[in-house]
Short mmCIF file of C-alpha atoms in Angstrom, two decimals:
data_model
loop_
_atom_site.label_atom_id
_atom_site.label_comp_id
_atom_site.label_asym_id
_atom_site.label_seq_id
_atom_site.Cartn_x
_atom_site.Cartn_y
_atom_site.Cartn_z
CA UNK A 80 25.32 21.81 -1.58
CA UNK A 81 25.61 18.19 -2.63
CA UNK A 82 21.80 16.17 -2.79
CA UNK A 83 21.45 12.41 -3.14
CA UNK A 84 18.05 12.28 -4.43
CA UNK A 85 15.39 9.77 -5.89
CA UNK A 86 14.14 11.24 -9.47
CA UNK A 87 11.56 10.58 -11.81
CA UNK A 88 12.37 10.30 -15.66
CA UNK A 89 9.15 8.52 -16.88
CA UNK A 90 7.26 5.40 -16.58
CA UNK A 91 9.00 2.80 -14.21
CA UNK A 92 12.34 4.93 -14.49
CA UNK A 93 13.12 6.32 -10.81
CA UNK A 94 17.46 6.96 -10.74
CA UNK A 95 19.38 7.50 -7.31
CA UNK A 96 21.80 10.35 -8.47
CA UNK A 97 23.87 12.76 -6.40
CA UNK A 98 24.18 16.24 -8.36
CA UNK A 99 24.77 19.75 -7.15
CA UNK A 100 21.45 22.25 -5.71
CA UNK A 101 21.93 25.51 -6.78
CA UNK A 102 22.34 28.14 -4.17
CA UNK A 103 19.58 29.60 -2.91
CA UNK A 104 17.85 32.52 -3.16
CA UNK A 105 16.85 35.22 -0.68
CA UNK A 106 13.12 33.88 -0.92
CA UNK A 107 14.14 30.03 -0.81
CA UNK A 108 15.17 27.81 2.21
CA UNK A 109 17.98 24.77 1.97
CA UNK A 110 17.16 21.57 3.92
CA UNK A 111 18.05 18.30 5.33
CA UNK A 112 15.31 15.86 4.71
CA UNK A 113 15.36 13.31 7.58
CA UNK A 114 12.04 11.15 7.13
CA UNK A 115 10.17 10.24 4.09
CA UNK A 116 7.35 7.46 4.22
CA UNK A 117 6.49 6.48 0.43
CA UNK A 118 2.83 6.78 -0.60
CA UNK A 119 0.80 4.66 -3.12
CA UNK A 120 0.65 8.21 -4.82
CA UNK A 121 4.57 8.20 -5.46
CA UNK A 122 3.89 4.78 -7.05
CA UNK A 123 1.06 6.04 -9.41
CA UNK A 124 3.05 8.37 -10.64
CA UNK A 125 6.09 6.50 -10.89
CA UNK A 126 4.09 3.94 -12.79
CA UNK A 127 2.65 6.81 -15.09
CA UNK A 128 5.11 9.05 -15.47
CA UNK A 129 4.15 12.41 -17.64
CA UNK A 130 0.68 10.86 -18.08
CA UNK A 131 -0.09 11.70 -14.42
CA UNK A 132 -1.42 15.03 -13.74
CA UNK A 133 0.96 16.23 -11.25
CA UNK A 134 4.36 15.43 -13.40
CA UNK A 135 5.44 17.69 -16.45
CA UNK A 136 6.16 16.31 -19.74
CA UNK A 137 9.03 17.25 -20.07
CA UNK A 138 10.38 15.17 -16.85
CA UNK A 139 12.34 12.34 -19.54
CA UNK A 140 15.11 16.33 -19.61
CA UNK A 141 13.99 17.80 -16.61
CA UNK A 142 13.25 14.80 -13.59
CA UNK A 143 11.73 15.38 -10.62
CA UNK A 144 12.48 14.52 -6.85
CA UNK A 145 9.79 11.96 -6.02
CA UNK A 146 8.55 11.65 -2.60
CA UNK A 147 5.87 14.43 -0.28
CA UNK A 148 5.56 12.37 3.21
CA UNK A 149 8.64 14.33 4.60
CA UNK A 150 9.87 15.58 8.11
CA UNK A 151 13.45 17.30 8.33
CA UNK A 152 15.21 20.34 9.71
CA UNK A 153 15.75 23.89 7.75
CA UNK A 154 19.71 24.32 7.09
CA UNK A 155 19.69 28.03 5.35
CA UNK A 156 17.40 30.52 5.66
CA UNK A 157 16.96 32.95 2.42
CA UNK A 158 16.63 37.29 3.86
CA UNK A 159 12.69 36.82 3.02
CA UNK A 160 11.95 34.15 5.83
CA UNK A 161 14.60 34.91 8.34
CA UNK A 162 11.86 36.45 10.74
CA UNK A 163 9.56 33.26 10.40
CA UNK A 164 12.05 30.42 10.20
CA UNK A 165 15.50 29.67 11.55
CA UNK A 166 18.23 27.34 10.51
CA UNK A 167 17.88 24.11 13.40
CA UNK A 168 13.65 23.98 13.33
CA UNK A 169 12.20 20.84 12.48
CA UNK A 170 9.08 21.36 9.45
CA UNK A 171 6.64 19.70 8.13
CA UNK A 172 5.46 20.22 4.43
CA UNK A 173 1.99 20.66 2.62
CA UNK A 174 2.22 19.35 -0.76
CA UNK A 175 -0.92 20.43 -1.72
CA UNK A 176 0.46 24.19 -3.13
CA UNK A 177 -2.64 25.08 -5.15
CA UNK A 178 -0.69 27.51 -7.30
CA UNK A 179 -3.06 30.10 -9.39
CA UNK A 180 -0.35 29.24 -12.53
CA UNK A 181 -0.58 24.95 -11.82
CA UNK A 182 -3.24 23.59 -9.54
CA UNK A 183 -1.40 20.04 -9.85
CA UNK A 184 2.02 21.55 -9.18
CA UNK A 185 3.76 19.52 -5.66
CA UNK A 186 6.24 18.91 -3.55
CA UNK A 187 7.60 15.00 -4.93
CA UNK A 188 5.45 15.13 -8.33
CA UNK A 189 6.53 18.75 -10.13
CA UNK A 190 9.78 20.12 -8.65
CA UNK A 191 13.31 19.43 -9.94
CA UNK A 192 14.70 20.44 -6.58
CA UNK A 193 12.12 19.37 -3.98
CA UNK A 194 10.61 15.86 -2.84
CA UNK A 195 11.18 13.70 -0.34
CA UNK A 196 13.30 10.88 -1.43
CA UNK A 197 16.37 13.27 -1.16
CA UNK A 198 19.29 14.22 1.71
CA UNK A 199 18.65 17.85 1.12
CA UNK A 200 16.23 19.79 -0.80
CA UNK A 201 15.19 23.82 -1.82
CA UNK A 202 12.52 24.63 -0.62
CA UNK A 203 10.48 27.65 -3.15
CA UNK A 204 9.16 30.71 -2.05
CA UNK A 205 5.80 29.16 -3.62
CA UNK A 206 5.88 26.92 -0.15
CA UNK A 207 6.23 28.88 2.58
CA UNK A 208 3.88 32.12 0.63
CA UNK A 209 1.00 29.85 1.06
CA UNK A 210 1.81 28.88 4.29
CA UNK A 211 2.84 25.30 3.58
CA UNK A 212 6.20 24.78 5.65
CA UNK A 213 4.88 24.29 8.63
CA UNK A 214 6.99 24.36 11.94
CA UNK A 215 7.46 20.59 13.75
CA UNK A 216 8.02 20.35 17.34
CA UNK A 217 7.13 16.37 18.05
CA UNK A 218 9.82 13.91 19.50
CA UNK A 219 10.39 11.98 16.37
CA UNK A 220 10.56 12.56 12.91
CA UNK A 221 8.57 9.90 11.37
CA UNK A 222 5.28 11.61 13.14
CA UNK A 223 6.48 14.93 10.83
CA UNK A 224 6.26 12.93 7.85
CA UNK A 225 2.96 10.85 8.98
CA UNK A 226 1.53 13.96 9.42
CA UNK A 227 0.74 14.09 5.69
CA UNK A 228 -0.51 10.79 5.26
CA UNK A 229 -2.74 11.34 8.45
CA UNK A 230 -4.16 15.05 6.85
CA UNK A 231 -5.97 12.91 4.18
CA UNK A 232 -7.53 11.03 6.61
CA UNK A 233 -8.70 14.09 8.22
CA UNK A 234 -9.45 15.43 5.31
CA UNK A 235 -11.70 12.82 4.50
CA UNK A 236 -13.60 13.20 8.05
CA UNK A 237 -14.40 16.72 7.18
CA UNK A 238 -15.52 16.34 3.61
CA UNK A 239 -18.47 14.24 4.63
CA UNK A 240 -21.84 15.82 4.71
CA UNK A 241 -25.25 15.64 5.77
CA UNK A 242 -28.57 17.55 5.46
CA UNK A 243 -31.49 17.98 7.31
CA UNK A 244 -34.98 17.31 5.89
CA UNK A 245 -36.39 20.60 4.81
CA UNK A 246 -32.87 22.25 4.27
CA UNK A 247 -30.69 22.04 1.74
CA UNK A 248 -27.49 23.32 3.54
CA UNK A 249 -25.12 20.96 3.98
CA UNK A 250 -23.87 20.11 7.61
CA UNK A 251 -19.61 19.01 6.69
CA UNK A 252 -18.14 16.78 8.38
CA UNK A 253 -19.29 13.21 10.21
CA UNK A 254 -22.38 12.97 12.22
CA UNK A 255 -21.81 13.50 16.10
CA UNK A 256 -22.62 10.86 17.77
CA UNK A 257 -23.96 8.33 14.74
CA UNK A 258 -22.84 5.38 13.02
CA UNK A 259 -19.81 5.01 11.02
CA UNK A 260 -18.24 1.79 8.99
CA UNK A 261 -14.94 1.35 7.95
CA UNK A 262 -14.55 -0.87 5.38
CA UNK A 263 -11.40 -2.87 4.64
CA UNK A 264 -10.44 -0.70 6.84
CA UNK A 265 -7.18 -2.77 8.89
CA UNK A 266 -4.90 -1.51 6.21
CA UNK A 267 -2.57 1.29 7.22
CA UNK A 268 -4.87 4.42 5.75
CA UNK A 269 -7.77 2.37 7.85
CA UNK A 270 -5.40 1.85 11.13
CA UNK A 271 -5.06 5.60 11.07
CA UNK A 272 -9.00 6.39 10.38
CA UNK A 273 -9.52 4.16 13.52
CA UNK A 274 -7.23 6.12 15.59
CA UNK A 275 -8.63 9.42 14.72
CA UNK A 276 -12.59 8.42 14.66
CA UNK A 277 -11.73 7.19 18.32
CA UNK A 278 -10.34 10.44 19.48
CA UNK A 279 -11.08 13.18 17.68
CA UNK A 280 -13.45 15.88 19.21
CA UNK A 281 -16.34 14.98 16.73
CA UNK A 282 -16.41 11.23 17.67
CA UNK A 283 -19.37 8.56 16.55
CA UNK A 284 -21.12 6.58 18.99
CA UNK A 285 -20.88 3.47 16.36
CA UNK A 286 -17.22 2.36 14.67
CA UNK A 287 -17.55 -1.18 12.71
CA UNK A 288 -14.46 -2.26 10.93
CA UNK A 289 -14.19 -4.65 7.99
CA UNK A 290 -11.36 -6.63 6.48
CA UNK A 291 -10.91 -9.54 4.18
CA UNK A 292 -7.84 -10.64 6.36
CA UNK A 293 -8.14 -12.47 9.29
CA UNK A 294 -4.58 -11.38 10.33
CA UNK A 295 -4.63 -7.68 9.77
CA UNK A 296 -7.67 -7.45 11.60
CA UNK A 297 -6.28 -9.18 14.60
CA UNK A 298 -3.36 -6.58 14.99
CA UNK A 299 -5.77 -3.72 14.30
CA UNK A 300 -8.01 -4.72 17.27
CA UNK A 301 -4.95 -5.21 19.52
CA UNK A 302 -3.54 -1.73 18.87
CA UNK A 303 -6.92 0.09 18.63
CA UNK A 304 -8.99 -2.42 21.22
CA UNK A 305 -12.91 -1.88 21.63
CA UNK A 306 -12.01 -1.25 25.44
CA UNK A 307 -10.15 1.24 24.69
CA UNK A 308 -12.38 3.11 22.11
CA UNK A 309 -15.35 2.35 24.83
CA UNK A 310 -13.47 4.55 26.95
CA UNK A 311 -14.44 7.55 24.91
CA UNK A 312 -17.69 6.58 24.57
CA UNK A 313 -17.19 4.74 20.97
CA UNK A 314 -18.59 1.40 20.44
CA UNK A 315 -16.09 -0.65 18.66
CA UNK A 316 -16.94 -3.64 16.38
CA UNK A 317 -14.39 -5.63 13.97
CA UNK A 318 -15.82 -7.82 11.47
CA UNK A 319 -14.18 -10.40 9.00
CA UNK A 320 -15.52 -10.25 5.26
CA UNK A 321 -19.24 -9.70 6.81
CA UNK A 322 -22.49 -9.39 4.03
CA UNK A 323 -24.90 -6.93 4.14
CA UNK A 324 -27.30 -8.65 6.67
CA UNK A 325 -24.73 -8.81 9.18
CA UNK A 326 -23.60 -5.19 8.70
CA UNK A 327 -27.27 -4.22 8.65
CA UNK A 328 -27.80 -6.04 11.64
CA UNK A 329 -24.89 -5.02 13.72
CA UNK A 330 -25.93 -1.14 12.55
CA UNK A 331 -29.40 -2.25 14.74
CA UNK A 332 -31.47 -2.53 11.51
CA UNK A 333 -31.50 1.34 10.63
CA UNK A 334 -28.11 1.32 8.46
CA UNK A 335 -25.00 4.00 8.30
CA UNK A 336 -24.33 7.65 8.59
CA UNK A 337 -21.04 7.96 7.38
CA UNK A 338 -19.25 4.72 5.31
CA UNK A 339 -15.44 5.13 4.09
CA UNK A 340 -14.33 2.60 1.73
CA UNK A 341 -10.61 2.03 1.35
CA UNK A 342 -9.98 0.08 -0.84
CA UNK A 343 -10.92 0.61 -4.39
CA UNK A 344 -12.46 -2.33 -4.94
CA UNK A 345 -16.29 -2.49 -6.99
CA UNK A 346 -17.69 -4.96 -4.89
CA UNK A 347 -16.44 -2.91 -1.34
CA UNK A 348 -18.12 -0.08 -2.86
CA UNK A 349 -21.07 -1.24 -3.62
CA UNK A 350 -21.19 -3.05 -0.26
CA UNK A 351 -21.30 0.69 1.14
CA UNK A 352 -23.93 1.92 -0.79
CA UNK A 353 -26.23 -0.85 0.37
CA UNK A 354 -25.78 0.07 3.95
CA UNK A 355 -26.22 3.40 4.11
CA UNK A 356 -28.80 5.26 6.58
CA UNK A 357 -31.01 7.95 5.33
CA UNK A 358 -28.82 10.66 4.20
CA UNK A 359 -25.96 8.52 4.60
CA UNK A 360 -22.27 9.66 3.09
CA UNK A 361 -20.38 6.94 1.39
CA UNK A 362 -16.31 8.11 1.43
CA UNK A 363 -14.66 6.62 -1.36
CA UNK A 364 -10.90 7.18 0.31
CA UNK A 365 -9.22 4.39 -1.92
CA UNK A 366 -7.62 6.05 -5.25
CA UNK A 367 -8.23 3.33 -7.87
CA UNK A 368 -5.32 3.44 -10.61
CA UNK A 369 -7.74 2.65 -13.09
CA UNK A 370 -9.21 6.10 -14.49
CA UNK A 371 -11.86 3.60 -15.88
CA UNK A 372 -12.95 2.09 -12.49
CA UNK A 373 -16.62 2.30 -11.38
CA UNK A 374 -19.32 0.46 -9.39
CA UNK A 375 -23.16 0.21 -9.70
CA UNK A 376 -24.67 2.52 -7.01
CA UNK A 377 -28.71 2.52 -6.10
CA UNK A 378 -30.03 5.76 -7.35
CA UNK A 379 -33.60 4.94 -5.94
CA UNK A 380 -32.13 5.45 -2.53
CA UNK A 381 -29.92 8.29 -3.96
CA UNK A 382 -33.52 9.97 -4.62
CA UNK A 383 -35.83 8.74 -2.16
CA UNK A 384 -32.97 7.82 1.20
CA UNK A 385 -30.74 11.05 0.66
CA UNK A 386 -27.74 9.01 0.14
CA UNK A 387 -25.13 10.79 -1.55
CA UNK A 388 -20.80 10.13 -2.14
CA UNK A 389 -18.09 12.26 -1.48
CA UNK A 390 -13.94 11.87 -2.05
CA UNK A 391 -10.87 12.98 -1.08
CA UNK A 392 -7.14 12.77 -2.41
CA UNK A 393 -5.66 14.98 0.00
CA UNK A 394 -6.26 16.92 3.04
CA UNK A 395 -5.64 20.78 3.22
CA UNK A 396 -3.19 22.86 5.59
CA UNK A 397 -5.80 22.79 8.33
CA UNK A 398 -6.33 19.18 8.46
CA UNK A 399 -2.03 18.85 8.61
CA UNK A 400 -1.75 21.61 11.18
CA UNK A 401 -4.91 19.33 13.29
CA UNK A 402 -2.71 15.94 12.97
CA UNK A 403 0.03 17.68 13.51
CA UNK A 404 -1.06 18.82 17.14
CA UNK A 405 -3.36 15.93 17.97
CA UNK A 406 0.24 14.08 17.63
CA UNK A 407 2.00 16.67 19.62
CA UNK A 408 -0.44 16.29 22.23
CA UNK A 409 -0.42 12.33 22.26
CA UNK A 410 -4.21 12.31 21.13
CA UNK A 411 -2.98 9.72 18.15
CA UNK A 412 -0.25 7.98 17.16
CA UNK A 413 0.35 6.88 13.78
CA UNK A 414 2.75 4.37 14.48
CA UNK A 415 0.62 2.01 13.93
CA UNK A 416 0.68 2.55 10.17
CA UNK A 417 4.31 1.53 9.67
CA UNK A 418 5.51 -2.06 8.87
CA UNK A 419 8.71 -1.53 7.12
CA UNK A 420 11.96 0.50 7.41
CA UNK A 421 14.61 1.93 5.03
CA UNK A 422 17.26 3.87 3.62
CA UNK A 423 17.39 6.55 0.77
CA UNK A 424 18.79 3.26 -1.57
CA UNK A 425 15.42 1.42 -1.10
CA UNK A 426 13.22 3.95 -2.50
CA UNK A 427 13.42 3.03 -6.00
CA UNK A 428 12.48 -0.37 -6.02
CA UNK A 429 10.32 -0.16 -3.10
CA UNK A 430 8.24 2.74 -4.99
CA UNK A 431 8.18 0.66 -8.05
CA UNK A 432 6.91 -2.46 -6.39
CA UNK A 433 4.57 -1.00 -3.56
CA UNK A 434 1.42 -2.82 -4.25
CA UNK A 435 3.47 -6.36 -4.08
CA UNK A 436 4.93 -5.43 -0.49
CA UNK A 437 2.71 -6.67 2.02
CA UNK A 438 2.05 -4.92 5.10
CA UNK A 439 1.39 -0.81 5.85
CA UNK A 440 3.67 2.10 5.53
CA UNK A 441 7.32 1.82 4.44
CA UNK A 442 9.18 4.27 6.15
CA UNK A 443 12.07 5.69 4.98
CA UNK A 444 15.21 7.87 6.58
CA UNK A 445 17.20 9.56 3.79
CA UNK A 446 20.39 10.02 5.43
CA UNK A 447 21.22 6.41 5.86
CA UNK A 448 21.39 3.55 3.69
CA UNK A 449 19.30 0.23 4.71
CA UNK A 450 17.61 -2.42 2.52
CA UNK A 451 13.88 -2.29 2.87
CA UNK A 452 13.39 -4.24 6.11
CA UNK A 453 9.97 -5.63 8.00
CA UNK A 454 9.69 -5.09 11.39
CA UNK A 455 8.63 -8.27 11.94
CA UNK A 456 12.08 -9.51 10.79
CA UNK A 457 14.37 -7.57 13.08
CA UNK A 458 14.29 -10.43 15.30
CA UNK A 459 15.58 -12.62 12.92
CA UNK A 460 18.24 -10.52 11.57
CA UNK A 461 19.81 -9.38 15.01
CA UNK A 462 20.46 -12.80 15.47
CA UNK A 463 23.55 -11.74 12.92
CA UNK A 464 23.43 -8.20 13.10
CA UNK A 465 23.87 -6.17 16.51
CA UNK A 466 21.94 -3.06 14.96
CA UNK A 467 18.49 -5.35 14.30
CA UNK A 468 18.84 -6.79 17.51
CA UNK A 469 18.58 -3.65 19.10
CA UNK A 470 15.63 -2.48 17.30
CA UNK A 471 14.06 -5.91 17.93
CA UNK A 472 14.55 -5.29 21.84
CA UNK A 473 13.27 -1.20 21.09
CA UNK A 474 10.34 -2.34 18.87
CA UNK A 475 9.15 -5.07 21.47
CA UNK A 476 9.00 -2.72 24.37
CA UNK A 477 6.96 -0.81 22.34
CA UNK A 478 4.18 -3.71 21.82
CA UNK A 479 5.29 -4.77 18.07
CA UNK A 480 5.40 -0.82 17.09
CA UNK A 481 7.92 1.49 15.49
CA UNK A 482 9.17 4.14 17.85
CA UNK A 483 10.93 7.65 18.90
CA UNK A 484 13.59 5.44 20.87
CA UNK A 485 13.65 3.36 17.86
CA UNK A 486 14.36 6.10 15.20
CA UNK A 487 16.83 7.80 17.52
CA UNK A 488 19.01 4.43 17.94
CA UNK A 489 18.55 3.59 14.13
CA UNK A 490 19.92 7.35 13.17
CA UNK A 491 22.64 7.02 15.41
CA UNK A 492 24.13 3.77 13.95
CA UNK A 493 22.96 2.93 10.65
CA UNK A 494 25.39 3.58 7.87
CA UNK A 495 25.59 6.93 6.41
CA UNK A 496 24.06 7.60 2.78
CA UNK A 497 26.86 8.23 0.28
CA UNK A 498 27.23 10.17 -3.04
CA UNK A 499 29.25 6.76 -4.39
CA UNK A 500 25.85 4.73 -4.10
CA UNK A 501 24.59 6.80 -6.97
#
């Protein structure tokens, strides 16, 4: 079987090349990769190449398939899985392998013949042994491979903790019913933290979201309204660049239980560490790509308020399996996240350049090929082009957001991905 794939030779050297996967084996499984939405993680480690922990050093002989975000449908079953898995289901993956012989070792970072930025893939035995390939039954792709993205998020919800005075047992996850803060939180990590504080079973009472940007904010309360968090019982407050005092104030005085920052900037974190209630849990989601960044944190309230930090770079097969069926069962929607569409052929630059495109996720579906493209310019470009008017018309009906209908038009007449654009 014939792959067009996106690899990784080293630093700021990402090739699209067709070349032949070898047959599998009775413990593997062939693939088509559908869906593949590019994380700031792919762009680390495009940007570091064997320095990063999850590619080999020897990738400049033996490249990798970048790309872990990714939805698609099993082709070939190997004799080992044939009573689990059938050529035709849709899957999900779990990068996060945690093999006993590499703890770094993933889907998109480690594997010659597995990522996401490819047409087809083989999937190892190492996947599916540690229950990793996980079955998809949702409408639309795009949710299979947000599913990933969303994990972390969940992840990052359950890797809080709190104590009680007296104990010294930790209680995971978010408190019930307290007071949480989002800050720069309108970004599309942030969008997706909104979505999931609002309706997942362990809810605050108390959601404030911060943002430098007086536009992103905007959009975020329109998707995720306070009306519409108020419905569950969540108070819902979105606040431009506020200080401390205002934060403090809008917290009633007494400060925050749980505080994510995303963004991994030194003066957002240290804006979370001043507001923190008593044994409050500052969640520093952002991955800095500075191994050298740090901020000053208050280690008088550390001793004397409880305070304490936790992280996250990933979220486990549990928190996937969760997004996955909080999707299935229309509990959130990640749509939200995505600003821009493309084909297999814009995953290069587009991976290269990710922290100088504006706007949330870039989506991409392997099988076709399509320049990078903002939703917010199909209007524009179906003035020319019948196929962006289309998804103009699709996108509108949808208030401003990607869509099943939209994927399933955009698969159905965007041109085909072909070995010659290698």
């Amino acid at each position: 079987m014939k792959t067009i794939a996106v690899r990784l030779y080293g630093r700021d050297d990402l090739r699209m090349e067709a070349f032949e996967l070898p047959p599998i084996a009775e413990d593997e499984i062939l693939a088509k990769v559908i869906s593949d939405s590019i994380c700031m993680s792919s762009h680390k480690a495009a940007k570091q190449g064997a320095d990063h922990k999850r590619v080999p050093a020897d990738v400049a002989q033996n490249p990798i398939i970048i790309g872990h975000e990714f939805c698609g449908e099993l082709v070939e079953v190997g004799a080992k899985w044939r009573g689990r898995f059938k050529p035709g289901d849709k899957f999900a993956i779990q990068p996060a392998l945690n093999m006993p012989e590499n703890i770094h070792a993933a889907p998109g970072y480690s594997f010659a013949h597995i990522g996401g930025s490819a047409t087809y893939v083989v999937i190892p035995s190492a996947v599916m042994e540690r229950g990793c390939l996980l079955p998809y039954g949702g409408e639309a792709f795009y949710h299979g491979s947000l599913a990933e993205p969303m994990s972390c998020i969940v992840g990052g919800f359950h890797v809080n903790y709190h104590t009680k005075p007296g104990s010294y047992v930790h209680l995971m996850g978010i408190v019930e019913g307290g007071k949480m803060a989002i800050l720069a939180g309108a970004g599309p990590m942030g969008l997706g933290a909104i979505d999931y504080a609002i309706n997942c079973a362990r809810r605050p009472s108390l959601i404030v979201v911060t943002d430098i940007d007086e536009a992103r904010l905007a959009s975020a309360e329109r998707i995720y309204s306070p009306e519409r968090a108020a419905k569950n019982g969540v108070r819902l407050v979105y606040l431009n660049s506020p200080d401390n005092a205002k934060l403090m104030e809008t917290s009633g005085g007494s400060g925050y239980d749980d505080v994510f920052v995303y963004a991994p900037v030194a003066q957002v974190v240290e804006q979370a560490d001043a507001i923190l209630a008593y044994d409050g849990c500052l969640n520093f989601f952002a991955g800095p790509t500075n191994p050298e960044f740090s901020a000053r944190m208050n280690f008088y309230a550390v001793h004397y308020g409880a305070t304490h930090v936790a992280g996250n770079s990933g979220g486990n097969t549990d928190d996937l399996i969760e997004s996955l069926e909080m999707m299935a069962a229309k509990k959130i929607d990640p749509s939200a996240m995505i600003t821009h569409i493309g084909g297999l052929d814009a995953v290069a630059e587009t991976t290269l350049n990710l922290p100088n495109i504006p706007g949330g996720k870039k989506l991409i579906y392997n099988q076709i090929s399509m320049p990078l493209t903002a939703l917010a310019d199909f209007a524009r470009l179906g003035q020319t082009q019948p196929l962006f008017a289309r998804l103009a018309q699709l996108v509108g009906e949808n208030g401003g957001l990607w869509s099943a209908a939209c994927e399933k038009y955009l698969l159905s007449q965007a041109t085909a991905i072909t070995a010659s654009e290698a």
